[in-house]
């Protein structure tokens, strides 16, 4: 039997066809229309339906670049199933270089949304109903907020075998079990039977080349693992990720000038000096010590801190963590022929 076309927003995509549809969201005060733009790739052969989304927080631009490169991947020509890609979910925040919506709401706390609610609630409702719940699973791309950076990492739901298998296929250096939050896309989608893998990497309003490469490679690996793409040109991750079941932020012991001695991706032991905070005269210095062993999965960028500011994000390692995971995956990304200069520019 011939595969049926994929229908969305009144448009039909025959097998083997692709294109972009614009879902109306609102009208700006100056009468400019705002849409949720979705690119549809409907494969010739049957398979799962998957979404990839970015910029739920408007300042998380790394995800937008990951999506741009993903859509240029030659492997998509052999797609099985259907891929829905939303480069920018929160257009309002993206245009304003802001994490939030114009009313300062966090879109990732507005789900499931409502067609008659706030702007965030309406946008959440459209995205959830017209994109997310039409898919078997999805990957949502995020970064740290401004003035912080994250090691590439996967957040997955506790006791969810589907997202765990996706995470292992993805091949990020760290996999962190993270509870579902009320109002989040991941939480609401999971409650309705659509598993969502969350990728965190890099810094708000900045590009990080290795974080982008890890994101593109990881998405292609996940698609390969569920037979949406052939294996050709998609290398499996050479290293097993660190599995972390808990994490905590280490905070500045005093206000002043921050000098960091460790970077994201480094493993540390209890008592290691991670940073020093000094007063502007250099008369008083206070060390920030690691409270236990773990891996640094995020850190502050700004060298000026207030007492209590989050400085390092430390994840506890499970007993199965071993080997130079971060270094091994970085070396693989640097040598991957898919990402030569011609592919990037």
mmCIF file of C-alpha atoms in Angstrom:
data_model
loop_
_atom_site.group_PDB
_atom_site.id
_atom_site.type_symbol
_atom_site.label_atom_id
_atom_site.label_comp_id
_atom_site.label_asym_id
_atom_site.label_seq_id
_atom_site.Cartn_x
_atom_site.Cartn_y
_atom_site.Cartn_z
ATOM 1 C CA UNK A 1 0.000 0.000 0.000
ATOM 2 C CA UNK A 2 1.191 3.519 -0.817
ATOM 3 C CA UNK A 3 2.072 5.649 2.171
ATOM 4 C CA UNK A 4 -0.525 8.272 3.056
ATOM 5 C CA UNK A 5 0.379 11.975 2.843
ATOM 6 C CA UNK A 6 1.097 13.910 6.035
ATOM 7 C CA UNK A 7 -1.387 16.687 6.772
ATOM 8 C CA UNK A 8 -0.724 19.732 8.940
ATOM 9 C CA UNK A 9 -2.322 23.193 9.032
ATOM 10 C CA UNK A 10 -4.403 22.370 5.973
ATOM 11 C CA UNK A 11 -1.392 21.346 3.855
ATOM 12 C CA UNK A 12 -0.636 17.875 2.551
ATOM 13 C CA UNK A 13 2.837 16.431 2.049
ATOM 14 C CA UNK A 14 3.114 13.426 -0.221
ATOM 15 C CA UNK A 15 5.691 10.730 0.597
ATOM 16 C CA UNK A 16 9.183 11.967 -0.248
ATOM 17 C CA UNK A 17 8.165 15.639 -0.082
ATOM 18 C CA UNK A 18 9.174 18.395 2.321
ATOM 19 C CA UNK A 19 8.227 21.985 2.980
ATOM 20 C CA UNK A 20 7.509 24.615 5.620
ATOM 21 C CA UNK A 21 4.146 25.487 7.129
ATOM 22 C CA UNK A 22 3.375 28.520 9.291
ATOM 23 C CA UNK A 23 0.965 28.066 12.190
ATOM 24 C CA UNK A 24 -0.582 31.438 13.181
ATOM 25 C CA UNK A 25 0.201 32.443 16.769
ATOM 26 C CA UNK A 26 -0.612 36.129 17.218
ATOM 27 C CA UNK A 27 -0.348 39.661 15.837
ATOM 28 C CA UNK A 28 2.235 42.055 17.277
ATOM 29 C CA UNK A 29 1.149 45.553 18.360
ATOM 30 C CA UNK A 30 2.498 46.966 15.061
ATOM 31 C CA UNK A 31 0.297 44.505 13.105
ATOM 32 C CA UNK A 32 3.157 42.110 12.274
ATOM 33 C CA UNK A 33 1.926 38.497 12.232
ATOM 34 C CA UNK A 34 3.792 35.903 14.303
ATOM 35 C CA UNK A 35 3.848 32.252 13.262
ATOM 36 C CA UNK A 36 5.170 28.961 14.591
ATOM 37 C CA UNK A 37 7.124 27.763 11.555
ATOM 38 C CA UNK A 38 7.453 23.990 11.103
ATOM 39 C CA UNK A 39 9.497 22.261 8.432
ATOM 40 C CA UNK A 40 8.028 18.898 7.447
ATOM 41 C CA UNK A 41 10.045 16.033 5.949
ATOM 42 C CA UNK A 42 7.720 13.177 4.983
ATOM 43 C CA UNK A 43 9.787 10.144 4.018
ATOM 44 C CA UNK A 44 8.932 7.859 1.155
ATOM 45 C CA UNK A 45 8.913 4.847 3.458
ATOM 46 C CA UNK A 46 6.983 4.286 6.661
ATOM 47 C CA UNK A 47 8.565 4.904 10.053
ATOM 48 C CA UNK A 48 8.170 6.880 13.286
ATOM 49 C CA UNK A 49 7.124 10.524 13.476
ATOM 50 C CA UNK A 50 9.642 12.649 15.364
ATOM 51 C CA UNK A 51 10.010 16.335 16.210
ATOM 52 C CA UNK A 52 13.095 18.431 16.902
ATOM 53 C CA UNK A 53 12.549 21.828 18.528
ATOM 54 C CA UNK A 54 14.743 24.726 19.607
ATOM 55 C CA UNK A 55 14.479 28.137 21.267
ATOM 56 C CA UNK A 56 11.636 27.357 23.642
ATOM 57 C CA UNK A 57 13.717 29.879 25.576
ATOM 58 C CA UNK A 58 14.390 32.696 23.143
ATOM 59 C CA UNK A 59 18.043 33.266 24.083
ATOM 60 C CA UNK A 60 19.058 29.625 23.552
ATOM 61 C CA UNK A 61 20.422 30.114 20.040
ATOM 62 C CA UNK A 62 22.640 27.021 19.971
ATOM 63 C CA UNK A 63 19.593 24.872 19.265
ATOM 64 C CA UNK A 64 18.680 27.009 16.262
ATOM 65 C CA UNK A 65 22.128 26.434 14.749
ATOM 66 C CA UNK A 66 21.885 22.695 15.459
ATOM 67 C CA UNK A 67 18.573 22.611 13.596
ATOM 68 C CA UNK A 68 20.012 24.578 10.666
ATOM 69 C CA UNK A 69 22.827 22.055 10.226
ATOM 70 C CA UNK A 70 20.510 19.086 10.769
ATOM 71 C CA UNK A 71 18.267 20.216 7.916
ATOM 72 C CA UNK A 72 21.291 20.226 5.591
ATOM 73 C CA UNK A 73 22.371 16.692 6.508
ATOM 74 C CA UNK A 74 22.467 14.544 3.342
ATOM 75 C CA UNK A 75 21.124 11.551 5.281
ATOM 76 C CA UNK A 76 17.645 13.134 5.343
ATOM 77 C CA UNK A 77 17.274 12.174 1.682
ATOM 78 C CA UNK A 78 16.874 8.570 2.897
ATOM 79 C CA UNK A 79 14.414 9.389 5.684
ATOM 80 C CA UNK A 80 11.960 6.740 6.832
ATOM 81 C CA UNK A 81 8.966 8.131 8.679
ATOM 82 C CA UNK A 82 8.273 11.818 9.256
ATOM 83 C CA UNK A 83 10.410 14.561 10.790
ATOM 84 C CA UNK A 84 8.904 17.819 12.083
ATOM 85 C CA UNK A 85 11.444 20.547 12.829
ATOM 86 C CA UNK A 86 10.744 23.802 14.676
ATOM 87 C CA UNK A 87 13.880 25.990 14.728
ATOM 88 C CA UNK A 88 12.333 28.744 16.868
ATOM 89 C CA UNK A 89 9.415 27.979 19.182
ATOM 90 C CA UNK A 90 9.539 31.248 21.141
ATOM 91 C CA UNK A 91 9.824 33.866 18.373
ATOM 92 C CA UNK A 92 9.059 36.671 20.825
ATOM 93 C CA UNK A 93 12.050 35.916 23.036
ATOM 94 C CA UNK A 94 14.282 35.084 20.054
ATOM 95 C CA UNK A 95 13.736 38.488 18.420
ATOM 96 C CA UNK A 96 14.277 40.286 21.726
ATOM 97 C CA UNK A 97 17.309 38.132 22.675
ATOM 98 C CA UNK A 98 15.408 37.209 25.824
ATOM 99 C CA UNK A 99 14.767 33.911 27.564
ATOM 100 C CA UNK A 100 11.174 34.925 28.257
ATOM 101 C CA UNK A 101 7.972 36.026 26.576
ATOM 102 C CA UNK A 102 7.019 39.734 26.499
ATOM 103 C CA UNK A 103 5.078 39.371 29.781
ATOM 104 C CA UNK A 104 8.158 37.761 31.420
ATOM 105 C CA UNK A 105 6.574 34.315 31.486
ATOM 106 C CA UNK A 106 8.730 31.244 30.922
ATOM 107 C CA UNK A 107 7.214 29.321 28.009
ATOM 108 C CA UNK A 108 8.566 26.074 29.464
ATOM 109 C CA UNK A 109 6.258 26.496 32.437
ATOM 110 C CA UNK A 110 3.133 27.212 30.362
ATOM 111 C CA UNK A 111 2.263 23.704 29.145
ATOM 112 C CA UNK A 112 -0.254 22.281 28.330
ATOM 113 C CA UNK A 113 -1.500 25.745 27.577
ATOM 114 C CA UNK A 114 -4.943 26.938 26.561
ATOM 115 C CA UNK A 115 -6.287 28.621 23.404
ATOM 116 C CA UNK A 116 -7.858 31.393 25.507
ATOM 117 C CA UNK A 117 -5.058 31.891 28.020
ATOM 118 C CA UNK A 118 -2.017 34.163 28.202
ATOM 119 C CA UNK A 119 0.280 34.590 25.210
ATOM 120 C CA UNK A 120 2.558 31.851 26.561
ATOM 121 C CA UNK A 121 -0.407 29.577 27.217
ATOM 122 C CA UNK A 122 -1.695 30.036 23.667
ATOM 123 C CA UNK A 123 1.717 29.382 22.116
ATOM 124 C CA UNK A 124 2.233 26.307 24.322
ATOM 125 C CA UNK A 125 -1.180 24.965 23.280
ATOM 126 C CA UNK A 126 -0.448 25.389 19.557
ATOM 127 C CA UNK A 127 2.985 23.780 19.774
ATOM 128 C CA UNK A 128 1.795 20.882 21.924
ATOM 129 C CA UNK A 129 -1.348 20.067 19.950
ATOM 130 C CA UNK A 130 -0.180 20.700 16.381
ATOM 131 C CA UNK A 131 3.387 19.379 16.634
ATOM 132 C CA UNK A 132 4.390 17.481 19.767
ATOM 133 C CA UNK A 133 1.389 15.199 20.257
ATOM 134 C CA UNK A 134 1.418 14.231 16.597
ATOM 135 C CA UNK A 135 4.818 12.585 17.120
ATOM 136 C CA UNK A 136 5.992 9.319 18.603
ATOM 137 C CA UNK A 137 8.889 11.087 20.360
ATOM 138 C CA UNK A 138 10.995 14.225 20.142
ATOM 139 C CA UNK A 139 14.213 16.033 21.024
ATOM 140 C CA UNK A 140 14.089 19.498 22.587
ATOM 141 C CA UNK A 141 17.282 21.589 22.381
ATOM 142 C CA UNK A 142 18.386 23.940 25.169
ATOM 143 C CA UNK A 143 21.427 25.776 26.521
ATOM 144 C CA UNK A 144 22.417 27.400 29.776
ATOM 145 C CA UNK A 145 21.124 30.888 30.481
ATOM 146 C CA UNK A 146 23.250 33.923 29.686
ATOM 147 C CA UNK A 147 26.496 34.201 31.672
ATOM 148 C CA UNK A 148 26.614 30.425 32.228
ATOM 149 C CA UNK A 149 27.691 27.515 30.054
ATOM 150 C CA UNK A 150 26.810 23.824 30.059
ATOM 151 C CA UNK A 151 28.791 20.766 29.088
ATOM 152 C CA UNK A 152 26.815 18.883 26.398
ATOM 153 C CA UNK A 153 24.432 16.687 28.366
ATOM 154 C CA UNK A 154 21.165 14.813 28.089
ATOM 155 C CA UNK A 155 18.345 15.146 30.593
ATOM 156 C CA UNK A 156 15.989 12.189 30.759
ATOM 157 C CA UNK A 157 12.999 11.199 32.793
ATOM 158 C CA UNK A 158 13.381 8.761 35.688
ATOM 159 C CA UNK A 159 12.335 5.181 34.914
ATOM 160 C CA UNK A 160 11.709 5.905 31.224
ATOM 161 C CA UNK A 161 13.305 3.214 29.077
ATOM 162 C CA UNK A 162 12.473 4.996 25.816
ATOM 163 C CA UNK A 163 14.348 8.191 26.624
ATOM 164 C CA UNK A 164 17.169 6.193 28.235
ATOM 165 C CA UNK A 165 17.696 4.233 25.021
ATOM 166 C CA UNK A 166 17.593 7.471 23.033
ATOM 167 C CA UNK A 167 20.113 9.026 25.417
ATOM 168 C CA UNK A 168 22.561 6.158 25.040
ATOM 169 C CA UNK A 169 22.278 6.391 21.261
ATOM 170 C CA UNK A 170 22.722 10.191 21.314
ATOM 171 C CA UNK A 171 26.251 9.968 22.716
ATOM 172 C CA UNK A 172 26.537 13.165 24.773
ATOM 173 C CA UNK A 173 29.294 13.095 27.436
ATOM 174 C CA UNK A 174 26.810 13.155 30.342
ATOM 175 C CA UNK A 175 23.355 11.676 30.889
ATOM 176 C CA UNK A 176 21.556 13.157 33.874
ATOM 177 C CA UNK A 177 18.336 11.814 35.348
ATOM 178 C CA UNK A 178 16.156 14.868 35.873
ATOM 179 C CA UNK A 179 12.659 14.955 37.444
ATOM 180 C CA UNK A 180 9.752 16.215 35.340
ATOM 181 C CA UNK A 181 8.547 19.713 36.223
ATOM 182 C CA UNK A 182 4.976 20.946 36.250
ATOM 183 C CA UNK A 183 4.223 23.087 33.227
ATOM 184 C CA UNK A 184 7.238 21.922 31.226
ATOM 185 C CA UNK A 185 7.077 20.591 27.686
ATOM 186 C CA UNK A 186 8.868 17.419 28.719
ATOM 187 C CA UNK A 187 6.541 16.804 31.648
ATOM 188 C CA UNK A 188 3.318 17.413 29.756
ATOM 189 C CA UNK A 189 4.402 15.397 26.726
ATOM 190 C CA UNK A 190 5.435 12.461 28.923
ATOM 191 C CA UNK A 191 2.069 12.534 30.690
ATOM 192 C CA UNK A 192 0.393 12.183 27.283
ATOM 193 C CA UNK A 193 2.626 9.398 26.036
ATOM 194 C CA UNK A 194 5.190 11.293 23.937
ATOM 195 C CA UNK A 195 8.735 10.836 25.305
ATOM 196 C CA UNK A 196 10.950 13.915 24.925
ATOM 197 C CA UNK A 197 14.728 13.900 25.213
ATOM 198 C CA UNK A 198 16.228 17.189 26.401
ATOM 199 C CA UNK A 199 19.681 18.251 25.173
ATOM 200 C CA UNK A 200 21.534 20.948 27.148
ATOM 201 C CA UNK A 201 24.766 22.490 25.872
ATOM 202 C CA UNK A 202 26.633 25.773 25.687
ATOM 203 C CA UNK A 203 25.693 29.294 26.689
ATOM 204 C CA UNK A 204 22.742 31.589 26.034
ATOM 205 C CA UNK A 205 23.162 34.011 23.084
ATOM 206 C CA UNK A 206 26.425 32.305 22.066
ATOM 207 C CA UNK A 207 27.526 29.563 19.693
ATOM 208 C CA UNK A 208 29.813 26.789 20.900
ATOM 209 C CA UNK A 209 31.168 24.731 18.018
ATOM 210 C CA UNK A 210 31.637 21.470 19.907
ATOM 211 C CA UNK A 211 28.212 21.751 21.521
ATOM 212 C CA UNK A 212 26.639 22.281 18.100
ATOM 213 C CA UNK A 213 28.494 19.344 16.560
ATOM 214 C CA UNK A 214 27.560 17.090 19.459
ATOM 215 C CA UNK A 215 23.913 18.076 19.039
ATOM 216 C CA UNK A 216 23.756 17.389 15.307
ATOM 217 C CA UNK A 217 25.640 14.101 15.597
ATOM 218 C CA UNK A 218 23.455 13.016 18.517
ATOM 219 C CA UNK A 219 20.174 13.661 16.707
ATOM 220 C CA UNK A 220 21.359 11.710 13.667
ATOM 221 C CA UNK A 221 22.397 8.817 15.935
ATOM 222 C CA UNK A 222 18.987 8.756 17.608
ATOM 223 C CA UNK A 223 17.270 8.728 14.214
ATOM 224 C CA UNK A 224 19.555 5.898 13.132
ATOM 225 C CA UNK A 225 18.771 3.916 16.289
ATOM 226 C CA UNK A 226 15.040 3.890 15.473
ATOM 227 C CA UNK A 227 15.627 3.080 11.772
ATOM 228 C CA UNK A 228 14.607 6.518 10.506
ATOM 229 C CA UNK A 229 18.003 6.840 8.795
ATOM 230 C CA UNK A 230 20.478 4.365 7.318
ATOM 231 C CA UNK A 231 23.760 3.769 9.116
ATOM 232 C CA UNK A 232 25.925 5.154 6.309
ATOM 233 C CA UNK A 233 27.750 8.300 7.398
ATOM 234 C CA UNK A 234 26.500 8.151 11.014
ATOM 235 C CA UNK A 235 29.203 6.949 13.398
ATOM 236 C CA UNK A 236 28.261 5.470 16.755
ATOM 237 C CA UNK A 237 29.658 7.196 19.824
ATOM 238 C CA UNK A 238 33.023 5.706 20.749
ATOM 239 C CA UNK A 239 32.670 6.332 24.473
ATOM 240 C CA UNK A 240 29.936 5.515 26.946
ATOM 241 C CA UNK A 241 28.498 8.607 28.625
ATOM 242 C CA UNK A 242 28.822 9.356 32.299
ATOM 243 C CA UNK A 243 25.540 8.424 33.998
ATOM 244 C CA UNK A 244 24.651 10.905 36.745
ATOM 245 C CA UNK A 245 21.673 10.502 39.040
ATOM 246 C CA UNK A 246 21.945 13.747 40.996
ATOM 247 C CA UNK A 247 23.535 17.162 40.776
ATOM 248 C CA UNK A 248 23.851 20.380 42.750
ATOM 249 C CA UNK A 249 25.056 23.940 42.270
ATOM 250 C CA UNK A 250 28.074 25.084 44.256
ATOM 251 C CA UNK A 251 27.722 28.720 45.261
ATOM 252 C CA UNK A 252 30.130 31.580 45.787
ATOM 253 C CA UNK A 253 31.263 31.678 49.442
ATOM 254 C CA UNK A 254 31.667 35.462 49.250
ATOM 255 C CA UNK A 255 31.178 38.356 46.874
ATOM 256 C CA UNK A 256 34.072 39.601 44.776
ATOM 257 C CA UNK A 257 36.234 38.638 41.806
ATOM 258 C CA UNK A 258 35.957 35.013 40.705
ATOM 259 C CA UNK A 259 38.973 33.084 39.412
ATOM 260 C CA UNK A 260 38.053 29.576 38.237
ATOM 261 C CA UNK A 261 40.631 26.792 38.071
ATOM 262 C CA UNK A 262 38.435 24.033 36.604
ATOM 263 C CA UNK A 263 36.318 23.852 33.452
ATOM 264 C CA UNK A 264 33.153 22.035 32.501
ATOM 265 C CA UNK A 265 33.832 18.394 31.657
ATOM 266 C CA UNK A 266 36.523 17.932 34.302
ATOM 267 C CA UNK A 267 36.129 15.296 36.993
ATOM 268 C CA UNK A 268 37.002 16.388 40.524
ATOM 269 C CA UNK A 269 37.503 14.865 43.955
ATOM 270 C CA UNK A 270 36.396 15.966 47.392
ATOM 271 C CA UNK A 271 38.428 18.934 48.613
ATOM 272 C CA UNK A 272 39.688 20.050 45.175
ATOM 273 C CA UNK A 273 39.948 23.826 44.837
ATOM 274 C CA UNK A 274 37.584 24.811 42.033
ATOM 275 C CA UNK A 275 37.784 28.580 42.266
ATOM 276 C CA UNK A 276 38.824 31.490 44.457
ATOM 277 C CA UNK A 277 36.847 34.630 45.258
ATOM 278 C CA UNK A 278 38.897 37.726 46.100
ATOM 279 C CA UNK A 279 37.956 41.208 47.208
ATOM 280 C CA UNK A 280 39.034 44.004 44.791
ATOM 281 C CA UNK A 281 42.050 44.843 46.976
ATOM 282 C CA UNK A 282 43.276 41.249 46.995
ATOM 283 C CA UNK A 283 43.420 41.256 50.769
ATOM 284 C CA UNK A 284 40.855 38.498 51.376
ATOM 285 C CA UNK A 285 40.626 35.333 49.322
ATOM 286 C CA UNK A 286 38.113 32.525 49.840
ATOM 287 C CA UNK A 287 38.410 29.149 48.118
ATOM 288 C CA UNK A 288 35.470 27.216 46.721
ATOM 289 C CA UNK A 289 36.080 23.517 47.395
ATOM 290 C CA UNK A 290 34.411 20.508 45.842
ATOM 291 C CA UNK A 291 32.181 18.849 48.473
ATOM 292 C CA UNK A 292 32.665 15.441 46.876
ATOM 293 C CA UNK A 293 33.668 13.577 43.724
ATOM 294 C CA UNK A 294 31.855 14.249 40.473
ATOM 295 C CA UNK A 295 31.969 15.882 37.059
ATOM 296 C CA UNK A 296 31.488 19.580 36.370
ATOM 297 C CA UNK A 297 28.582 19.909 33.934
ATOM 298 C CA UNK A 298 28.119 23.686 34.062
ATOM 299 C CA UNK A 299 29.753 26.848 35.326
ATOM 300 C CA UNK A 300 29.387 30.606 35.565
ATOM 301 C CA UNK A 301 31.092 32.769 32.946
ATOM 302 C CA UNK A 302 31.132 36.178 34.647
ATOM 303 C CA UNK A 303 34.185 36.901 36.812
ATOM 304 C CA UNK A 304 32.201 39.107 39.235
ATOM 305 C CA UNK A 305 29.969 37.315 41.750
ATOM 306 C CA UNK A 306 27.758 38.043 44.712
ATOM 307 C CA UNK A 307 27.795 35.807 47.738
ATOM 308 C CA UNK A 308 25.537 32.851 46.999
ATOM 309 C CA UNK A 309 25.752 33.072 43.201
ATOM 310 C CA UNK A 310 25.809 29.703 41.423
ATOM 311 C CA UNK A 311 29.368 29.058 40.225
ATOM 312 C CA UNK A 312 29.721 25.350 39.358
ATOM 313 C CA UNK A 313 27.165 22.663 38.573
ATOM 314 C CA UNK A 314 28.509 19.393 39.988
ATOM 315 C CA UNK A 315 26.974 16.041 39.025
ATOM 316 C CA UNK A 316 27.582 12.915 41.077
ATOM 317 C CA UNK A 317 29.003 10.013 39.085
ATOM 318 C CA UNK A 318 27.464 6.558 39.215
ATOM 319 C CA UNK A 319 29.728 3.535 39.746
ATOM 320 C CA UNK A 320 29.535 2.672 36.016
ATOM 321 C CA UNK A 321 31.293 5.880 34.965
ATOM 322 C CA UNK A 322 34.799 5.265 33.718
ATOM 323 C CA UNK A 323 37.284 6.282 31.036
ATOM 324 C CA UNK A 324 37.979 9.591 29.351
ATOM 325 C CA UNK A 325 34.424 10.049 28.107
ATOM 326 C CA UNK A 326 34.585 13.786 27.490
ATOM 327 C CA UNK A 327 37.960 13.719 25.767
ATOM 328 C CA UNK A 328 37.068 10.704 23.649
ATOM 329 C CA UNK A 329 33.821 12.181 22.378
ATOM 330 C CA UNK A 330 35.483 15.534 21.668
ATOM 331 C CA UNK A 331 38.187 13.835 19.599
ATOM 332 C CA UNK A 332 35.534 11.974 17.613
ATOM 333 C CA UNK A 333 33.634 15.179 16.838
ATOM 334 C CA UNK A 334 36.797 16.911 15.681
ATOM 335 C CA UNK A 335 37.601 14.102 13.246
ATOM 336 C CA UNK A 336 34.070 13.382 11.985
ATOM 337 C CA UNK A 337 34.116 13.902 8.191
ATOM 338 C CA UNK A 338 30.481 15.048 8.185
ATOM 339 C CA UNK A 339 31.504 18.317 9.787
ATOM 340 C CA UNK A 340 34.242 19.644 7.523
ATOM 341 C CA UNK A 341 34.291 23.348 6.689
ATOM 342 C CA UNK A 342 32.169 22.997 3.555
ATOM 343 C CA UNK A 343 29.376 21.450 5.589
ATOM 344 C CA UNK A 344 29.451 24.171 8.253
ATOM 345 C CA UNK A 345 29.559 27.370 6.178
#
